[in-house]
mmCIF file of C-alpha atoms in Angstrom:
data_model
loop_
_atom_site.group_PDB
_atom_site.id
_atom_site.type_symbol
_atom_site.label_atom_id
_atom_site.label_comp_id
_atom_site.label_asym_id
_atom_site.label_seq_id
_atom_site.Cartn_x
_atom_site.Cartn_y
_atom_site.Cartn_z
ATOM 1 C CA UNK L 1 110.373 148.842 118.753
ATOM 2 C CA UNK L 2 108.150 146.312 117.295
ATOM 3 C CA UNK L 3 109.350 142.334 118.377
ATOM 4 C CA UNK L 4 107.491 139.828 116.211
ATOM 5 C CA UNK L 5 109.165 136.457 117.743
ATOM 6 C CA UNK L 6 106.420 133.993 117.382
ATOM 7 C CA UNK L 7 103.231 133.411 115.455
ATOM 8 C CA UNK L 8 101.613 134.247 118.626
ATOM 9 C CA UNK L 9 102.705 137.771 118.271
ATOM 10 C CA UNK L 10 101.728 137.950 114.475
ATOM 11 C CA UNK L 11 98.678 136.958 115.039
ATOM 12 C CA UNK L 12 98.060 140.095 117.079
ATOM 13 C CA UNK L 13 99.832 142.179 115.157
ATOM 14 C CA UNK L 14 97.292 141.226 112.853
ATOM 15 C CA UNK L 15 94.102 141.968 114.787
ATOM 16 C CA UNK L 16 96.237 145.621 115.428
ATOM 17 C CA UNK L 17 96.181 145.847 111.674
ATOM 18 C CA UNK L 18 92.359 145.081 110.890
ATOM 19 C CA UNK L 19 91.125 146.905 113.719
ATOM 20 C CA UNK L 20 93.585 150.076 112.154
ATOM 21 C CA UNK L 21 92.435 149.531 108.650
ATOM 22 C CA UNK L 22 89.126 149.311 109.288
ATOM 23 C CA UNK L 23 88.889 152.546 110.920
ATOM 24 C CA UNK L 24 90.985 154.104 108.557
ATOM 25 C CA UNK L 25 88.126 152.644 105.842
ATOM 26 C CA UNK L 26 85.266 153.786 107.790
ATOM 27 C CA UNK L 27 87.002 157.590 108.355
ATOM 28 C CA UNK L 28 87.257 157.933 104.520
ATOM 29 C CA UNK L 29 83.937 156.495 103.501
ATOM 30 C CA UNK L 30 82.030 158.640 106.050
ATOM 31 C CA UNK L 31 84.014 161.611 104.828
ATOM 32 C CA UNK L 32 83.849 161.041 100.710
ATOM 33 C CA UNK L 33 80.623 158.692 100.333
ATOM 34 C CA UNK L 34 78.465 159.586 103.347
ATOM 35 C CA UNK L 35 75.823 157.991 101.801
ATOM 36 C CA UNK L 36 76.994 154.736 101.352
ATOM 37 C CA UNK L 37 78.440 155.240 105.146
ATOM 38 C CA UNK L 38 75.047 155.581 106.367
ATOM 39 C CA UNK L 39 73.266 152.854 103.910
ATOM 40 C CA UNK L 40 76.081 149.762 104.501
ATOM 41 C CA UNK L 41 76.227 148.064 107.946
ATOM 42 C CA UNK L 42 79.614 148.379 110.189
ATOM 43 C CA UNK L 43 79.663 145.035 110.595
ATOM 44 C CA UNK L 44 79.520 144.065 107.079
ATOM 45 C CA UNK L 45 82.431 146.884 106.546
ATOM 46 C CA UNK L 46 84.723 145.123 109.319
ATOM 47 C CA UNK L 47 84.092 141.651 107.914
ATOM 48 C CA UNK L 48 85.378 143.094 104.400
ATOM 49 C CA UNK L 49 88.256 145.151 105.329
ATOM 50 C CA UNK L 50 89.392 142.298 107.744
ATOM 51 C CA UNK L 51 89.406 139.465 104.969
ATOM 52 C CA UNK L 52 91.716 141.668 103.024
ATOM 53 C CA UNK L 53 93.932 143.351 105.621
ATOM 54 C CA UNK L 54 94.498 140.184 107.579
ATOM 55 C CA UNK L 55 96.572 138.005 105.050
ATOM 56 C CA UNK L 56 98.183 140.691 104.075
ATOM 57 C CA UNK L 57 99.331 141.697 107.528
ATOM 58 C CA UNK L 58 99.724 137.967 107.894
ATOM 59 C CA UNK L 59 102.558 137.881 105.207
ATOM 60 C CA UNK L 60 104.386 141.330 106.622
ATOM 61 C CA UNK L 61 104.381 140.257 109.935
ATOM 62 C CA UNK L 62 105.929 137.004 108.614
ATOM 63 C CA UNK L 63 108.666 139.290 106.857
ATOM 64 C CA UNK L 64 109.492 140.947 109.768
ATOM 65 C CA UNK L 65 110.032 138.382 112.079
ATOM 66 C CA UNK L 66 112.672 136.827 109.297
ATOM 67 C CA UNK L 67 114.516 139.700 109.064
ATOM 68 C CA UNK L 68 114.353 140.460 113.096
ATOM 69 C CA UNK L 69 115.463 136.344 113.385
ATOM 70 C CA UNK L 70 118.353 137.638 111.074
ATOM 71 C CA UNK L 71 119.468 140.474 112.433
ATOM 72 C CA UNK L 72 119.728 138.476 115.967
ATOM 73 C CA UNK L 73 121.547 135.494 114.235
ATOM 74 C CA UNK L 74 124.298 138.696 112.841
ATOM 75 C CA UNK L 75 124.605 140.221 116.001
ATOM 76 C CA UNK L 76 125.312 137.063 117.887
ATOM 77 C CA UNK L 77 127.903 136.519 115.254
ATOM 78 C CA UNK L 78 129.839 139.947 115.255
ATOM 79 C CA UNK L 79 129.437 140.358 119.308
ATOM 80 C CA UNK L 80 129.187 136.841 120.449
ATOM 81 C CA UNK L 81 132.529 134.197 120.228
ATOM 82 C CA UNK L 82 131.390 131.221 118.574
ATOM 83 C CA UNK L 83 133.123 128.406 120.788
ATOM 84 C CA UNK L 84 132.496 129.564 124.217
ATOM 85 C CA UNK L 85 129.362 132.122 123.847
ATOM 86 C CA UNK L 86 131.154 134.893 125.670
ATOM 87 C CA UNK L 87 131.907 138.517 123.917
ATOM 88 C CA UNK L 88 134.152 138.735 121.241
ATOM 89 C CA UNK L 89 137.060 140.954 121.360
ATOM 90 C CA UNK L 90 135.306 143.695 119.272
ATOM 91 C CA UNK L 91 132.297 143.718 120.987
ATOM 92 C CA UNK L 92 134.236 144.325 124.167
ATOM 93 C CA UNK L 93 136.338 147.306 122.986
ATOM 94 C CA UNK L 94 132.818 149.148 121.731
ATOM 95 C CA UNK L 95 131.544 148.549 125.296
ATOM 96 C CA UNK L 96 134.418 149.956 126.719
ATOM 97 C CA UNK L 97 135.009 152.904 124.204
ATOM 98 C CA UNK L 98 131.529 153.948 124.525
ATOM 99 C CA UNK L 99 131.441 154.726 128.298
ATOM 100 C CA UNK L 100 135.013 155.966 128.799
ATOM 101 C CA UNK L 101 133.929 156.942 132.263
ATOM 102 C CA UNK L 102 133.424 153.422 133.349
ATOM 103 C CA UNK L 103 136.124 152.219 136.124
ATOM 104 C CA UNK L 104 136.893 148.956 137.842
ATOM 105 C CA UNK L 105 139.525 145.993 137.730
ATOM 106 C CA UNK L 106 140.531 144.370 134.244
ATOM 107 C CA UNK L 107 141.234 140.776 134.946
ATOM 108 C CA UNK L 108 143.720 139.074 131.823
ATOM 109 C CA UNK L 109 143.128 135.272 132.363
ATOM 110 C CA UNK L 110 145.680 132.752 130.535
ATOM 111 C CA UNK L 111 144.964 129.169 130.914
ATOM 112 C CA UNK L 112 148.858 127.606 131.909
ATOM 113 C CA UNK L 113 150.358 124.997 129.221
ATOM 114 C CA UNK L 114 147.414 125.090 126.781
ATOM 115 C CA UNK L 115 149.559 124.231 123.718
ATOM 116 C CA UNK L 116 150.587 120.655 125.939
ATOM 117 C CA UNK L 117 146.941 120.196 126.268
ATOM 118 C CA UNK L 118 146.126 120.525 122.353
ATOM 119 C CA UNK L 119 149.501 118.411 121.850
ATOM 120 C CA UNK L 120 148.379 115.760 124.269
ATOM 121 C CA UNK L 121 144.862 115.523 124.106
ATOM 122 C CA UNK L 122 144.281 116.811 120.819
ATOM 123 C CA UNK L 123 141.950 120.609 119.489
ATOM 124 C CA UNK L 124 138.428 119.000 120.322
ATOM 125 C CA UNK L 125 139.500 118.495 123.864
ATOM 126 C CA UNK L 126 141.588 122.038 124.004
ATOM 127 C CA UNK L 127 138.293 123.476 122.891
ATOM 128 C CA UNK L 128 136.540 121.565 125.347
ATOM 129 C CA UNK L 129 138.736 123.340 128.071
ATOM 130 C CA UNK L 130 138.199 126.980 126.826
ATOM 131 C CA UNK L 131 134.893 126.675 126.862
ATOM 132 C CA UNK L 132 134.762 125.057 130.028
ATOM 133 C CA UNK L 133 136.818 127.660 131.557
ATOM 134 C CA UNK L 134 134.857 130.759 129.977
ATOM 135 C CA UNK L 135 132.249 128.650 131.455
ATOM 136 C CA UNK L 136 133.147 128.950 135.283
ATOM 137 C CA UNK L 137 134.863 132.673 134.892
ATOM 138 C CA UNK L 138 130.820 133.900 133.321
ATOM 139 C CA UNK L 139 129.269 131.986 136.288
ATOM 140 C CA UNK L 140 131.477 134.164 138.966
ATOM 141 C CA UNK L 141 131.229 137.365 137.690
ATOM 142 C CA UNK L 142 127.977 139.417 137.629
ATOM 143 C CA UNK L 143 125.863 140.440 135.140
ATOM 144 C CA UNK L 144 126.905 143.675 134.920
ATOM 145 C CA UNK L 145 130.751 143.049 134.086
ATOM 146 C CA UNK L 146 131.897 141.691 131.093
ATOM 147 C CA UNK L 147 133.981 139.081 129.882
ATOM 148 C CA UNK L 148 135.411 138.603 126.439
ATOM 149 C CA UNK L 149 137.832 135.778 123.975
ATOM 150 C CA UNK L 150 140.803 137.812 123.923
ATOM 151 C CA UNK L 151 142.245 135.607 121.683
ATOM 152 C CA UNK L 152 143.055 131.745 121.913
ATOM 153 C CA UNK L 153 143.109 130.388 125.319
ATOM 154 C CA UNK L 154 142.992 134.059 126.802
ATOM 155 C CA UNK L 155 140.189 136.367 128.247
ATOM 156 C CA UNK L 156 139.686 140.085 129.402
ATOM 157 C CA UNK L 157 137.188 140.527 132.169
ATOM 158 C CA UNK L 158 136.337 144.081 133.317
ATOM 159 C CA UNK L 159 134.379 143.904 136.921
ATOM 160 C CA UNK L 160 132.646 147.181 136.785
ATOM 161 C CA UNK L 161 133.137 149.818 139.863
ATOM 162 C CA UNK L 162 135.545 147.224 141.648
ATOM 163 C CA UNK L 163 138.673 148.074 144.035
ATOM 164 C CA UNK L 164 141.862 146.677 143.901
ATOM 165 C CA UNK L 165 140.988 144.067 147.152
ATOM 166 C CA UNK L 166 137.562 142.781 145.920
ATOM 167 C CA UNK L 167 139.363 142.335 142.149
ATOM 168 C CA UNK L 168 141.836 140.436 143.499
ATOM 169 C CA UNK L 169 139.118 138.581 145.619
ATOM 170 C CA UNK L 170 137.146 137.815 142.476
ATOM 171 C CA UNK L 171 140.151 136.766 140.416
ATOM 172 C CA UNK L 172 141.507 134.497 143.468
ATOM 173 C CA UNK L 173 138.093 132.353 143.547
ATOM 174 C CA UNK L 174 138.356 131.861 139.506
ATOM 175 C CA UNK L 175 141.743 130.638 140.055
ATOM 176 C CA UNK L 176 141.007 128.309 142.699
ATOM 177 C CA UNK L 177 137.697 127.169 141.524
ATOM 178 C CA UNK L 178 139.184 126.066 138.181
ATOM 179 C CA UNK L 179 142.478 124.671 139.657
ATOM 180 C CA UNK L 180 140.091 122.175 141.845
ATOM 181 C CA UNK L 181 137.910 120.910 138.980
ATOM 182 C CA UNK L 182 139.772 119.043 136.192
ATOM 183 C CA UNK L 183 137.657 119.667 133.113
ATOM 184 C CA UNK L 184 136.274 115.922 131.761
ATOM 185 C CA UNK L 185 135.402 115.692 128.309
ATOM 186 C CA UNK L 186 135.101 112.105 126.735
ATOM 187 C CA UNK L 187 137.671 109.906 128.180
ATOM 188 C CA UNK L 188 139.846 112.290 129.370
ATOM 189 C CA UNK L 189 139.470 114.222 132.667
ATOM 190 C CA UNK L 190 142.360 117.662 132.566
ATOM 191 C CA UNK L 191 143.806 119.080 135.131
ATOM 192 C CA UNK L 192 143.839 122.999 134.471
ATOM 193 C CA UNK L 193 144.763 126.379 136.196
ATOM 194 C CA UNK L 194 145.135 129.721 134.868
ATOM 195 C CA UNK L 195 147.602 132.773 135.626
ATOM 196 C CA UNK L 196 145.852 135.898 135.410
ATOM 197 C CA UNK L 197 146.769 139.577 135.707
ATOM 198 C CA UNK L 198 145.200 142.720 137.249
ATOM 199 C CA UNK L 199 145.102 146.207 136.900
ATOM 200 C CA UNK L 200 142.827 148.932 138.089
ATOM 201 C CA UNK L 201 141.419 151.686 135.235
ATOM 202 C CA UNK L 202 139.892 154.848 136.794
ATOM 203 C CA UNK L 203 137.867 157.160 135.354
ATOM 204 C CA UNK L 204 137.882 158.520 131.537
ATOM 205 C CA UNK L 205 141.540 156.573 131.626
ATOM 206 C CA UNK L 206 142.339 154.839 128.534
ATOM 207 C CA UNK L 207 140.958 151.009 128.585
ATOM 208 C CA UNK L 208 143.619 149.621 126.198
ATOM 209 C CA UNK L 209 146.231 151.198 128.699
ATOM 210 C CA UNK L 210 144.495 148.888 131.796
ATOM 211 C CA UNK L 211 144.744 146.108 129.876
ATOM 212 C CA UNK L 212 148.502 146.781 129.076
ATOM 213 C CA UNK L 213 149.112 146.919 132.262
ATOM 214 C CA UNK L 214 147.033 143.847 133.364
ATOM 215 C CA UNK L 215 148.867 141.810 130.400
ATOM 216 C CA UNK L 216 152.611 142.754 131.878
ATOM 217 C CA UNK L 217 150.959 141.847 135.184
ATOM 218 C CA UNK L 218 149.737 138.598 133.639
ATOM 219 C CA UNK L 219 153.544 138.155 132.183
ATOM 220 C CA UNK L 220 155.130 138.187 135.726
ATOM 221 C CA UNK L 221 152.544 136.223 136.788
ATOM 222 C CA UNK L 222 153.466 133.260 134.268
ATOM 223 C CA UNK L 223 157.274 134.092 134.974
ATOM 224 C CA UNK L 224 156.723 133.226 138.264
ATOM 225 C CA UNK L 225 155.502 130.330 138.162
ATOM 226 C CA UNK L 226 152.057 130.394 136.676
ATOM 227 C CA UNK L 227 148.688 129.565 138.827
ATOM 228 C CA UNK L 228 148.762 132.623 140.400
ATOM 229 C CA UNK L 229 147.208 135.895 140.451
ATOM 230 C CA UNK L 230 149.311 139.128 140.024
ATOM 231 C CA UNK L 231 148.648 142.758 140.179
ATOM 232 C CA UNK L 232 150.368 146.112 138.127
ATOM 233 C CA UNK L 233 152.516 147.745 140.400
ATOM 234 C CA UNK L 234 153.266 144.487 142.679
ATOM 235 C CA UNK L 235 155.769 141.518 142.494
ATOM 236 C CA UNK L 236 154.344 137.897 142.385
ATOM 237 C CA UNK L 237 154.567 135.959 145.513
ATOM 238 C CA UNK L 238 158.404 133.606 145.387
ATOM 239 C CA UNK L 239 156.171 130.974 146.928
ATOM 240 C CA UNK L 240 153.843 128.366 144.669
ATOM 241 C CA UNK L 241 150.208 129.773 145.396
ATOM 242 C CA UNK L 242 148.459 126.737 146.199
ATOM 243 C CA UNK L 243 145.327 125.546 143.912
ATOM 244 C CA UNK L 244 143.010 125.116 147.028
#
């Protein structure tokens, strides 16, 4: 696909375009006015064709690179959440639909008390902690997996070809790591932790039905006490789960 992202680029999509057009001129006046082909000198045909095709190619190229700037700016919109820059709930649901083969863990992440934090601290700092928090659960996951705004304060994450024991691993170092780093933004320095909830999809199994079962996960996981992780099929530890 052509990629026109900079004038650098134009410019030789340009030269592509002369060096095209003036062959194209040259193949039709040697085939319907050889004798003007054989009395007019090639360099005096590239210097004409060029003057004409280059500001023309000029101005499409410049058209094209607006309307590929565009289309980027869209995309980001529709698969792209706007306050923390992870994938928006849509975009993760086409991912998922369109490889129902895919397996792995499904993470649901809920940051604890988040309404006390908007009450206390007011939105701009509550949005200040979601994004800080999407922040450190992108940075620990790998490129391949995917992590999305569920809604509010609450995220899916789907670690690709995972087990049960390295799932849990993964979730158990995002829990920790944001448990022992309050989140400071302005004056204020927050004290956060998250519950989340696992489940395991296999194969060609429904996605929405991993999730389900990694939100009732995530439920128990609150119920008990919250800052913990907690698994489908598995009871939530009757001690407090340290942060550290």
């Amino acid at each position: 696909m052509l990629r026109l992202t900079n004038r650098l680029s134009i410019g030789a999509f340009c030269i592509v375009i002369a060096a095209f057009a003036t062959g194209m001129a040259t193949g039709l006046e040697y085939v319907f006015y050889p004798e003007e082909f054989a009395s007019t000198p090639s360099g005096k045909k590239a210097i004409i064709v060029s003057t004409i095709a280059i500001p023309i190619a000029w101005g499409m190229g410049e058209i094209i690179r607006k309307n590929q700037l565009l289309t980027a700016e869209l995309s980001a919109l529709v698969n792209r959440d706007r306050l923390t820059d992870v994938a928006t709930r849509d975009y993760f649901f086409a991912q998922m639909n369109a490889a129902p083969d895919a397996y792995g863990v499904s993470l649901m992440v809920d940051i604890d008390k988040f309404k006390s934090i908007n009450d206390s601290y007011g939105h701009y700092t509550g949005d200040a902690v979601i994004r800080d928090v999407a922040t450190r659960i992108k940075n620990m996951i790998r490129t391949e997996d995917i992590i999305c705004r569920f809604g509010g304060e609450e995220f899916i994450v789907f670690l690709y070809h995972q087990n049960r024991a390295t799932g849990a691993e993964t979730a158990e170092r995002m829990r920790i790591a944001i448990a022992a780093n309050p989140v400071r933004f302005q004056d204020h320095e927050i004290s956060v932790t998250v519950s989340i909830g696992g489940s395991l999809k296999d194969r060609l199994n429904d996605v929405d039905e991993a999730i389900q079962r990694a939100d009732e996960a995530l439920y128990r996981a609150k119920s008990a006490g919250r800052n913990r992780t907690v698994f489908a099929g598995e009871e939530p530890a009757r001690h407090h789960v340290p942060a550290a």
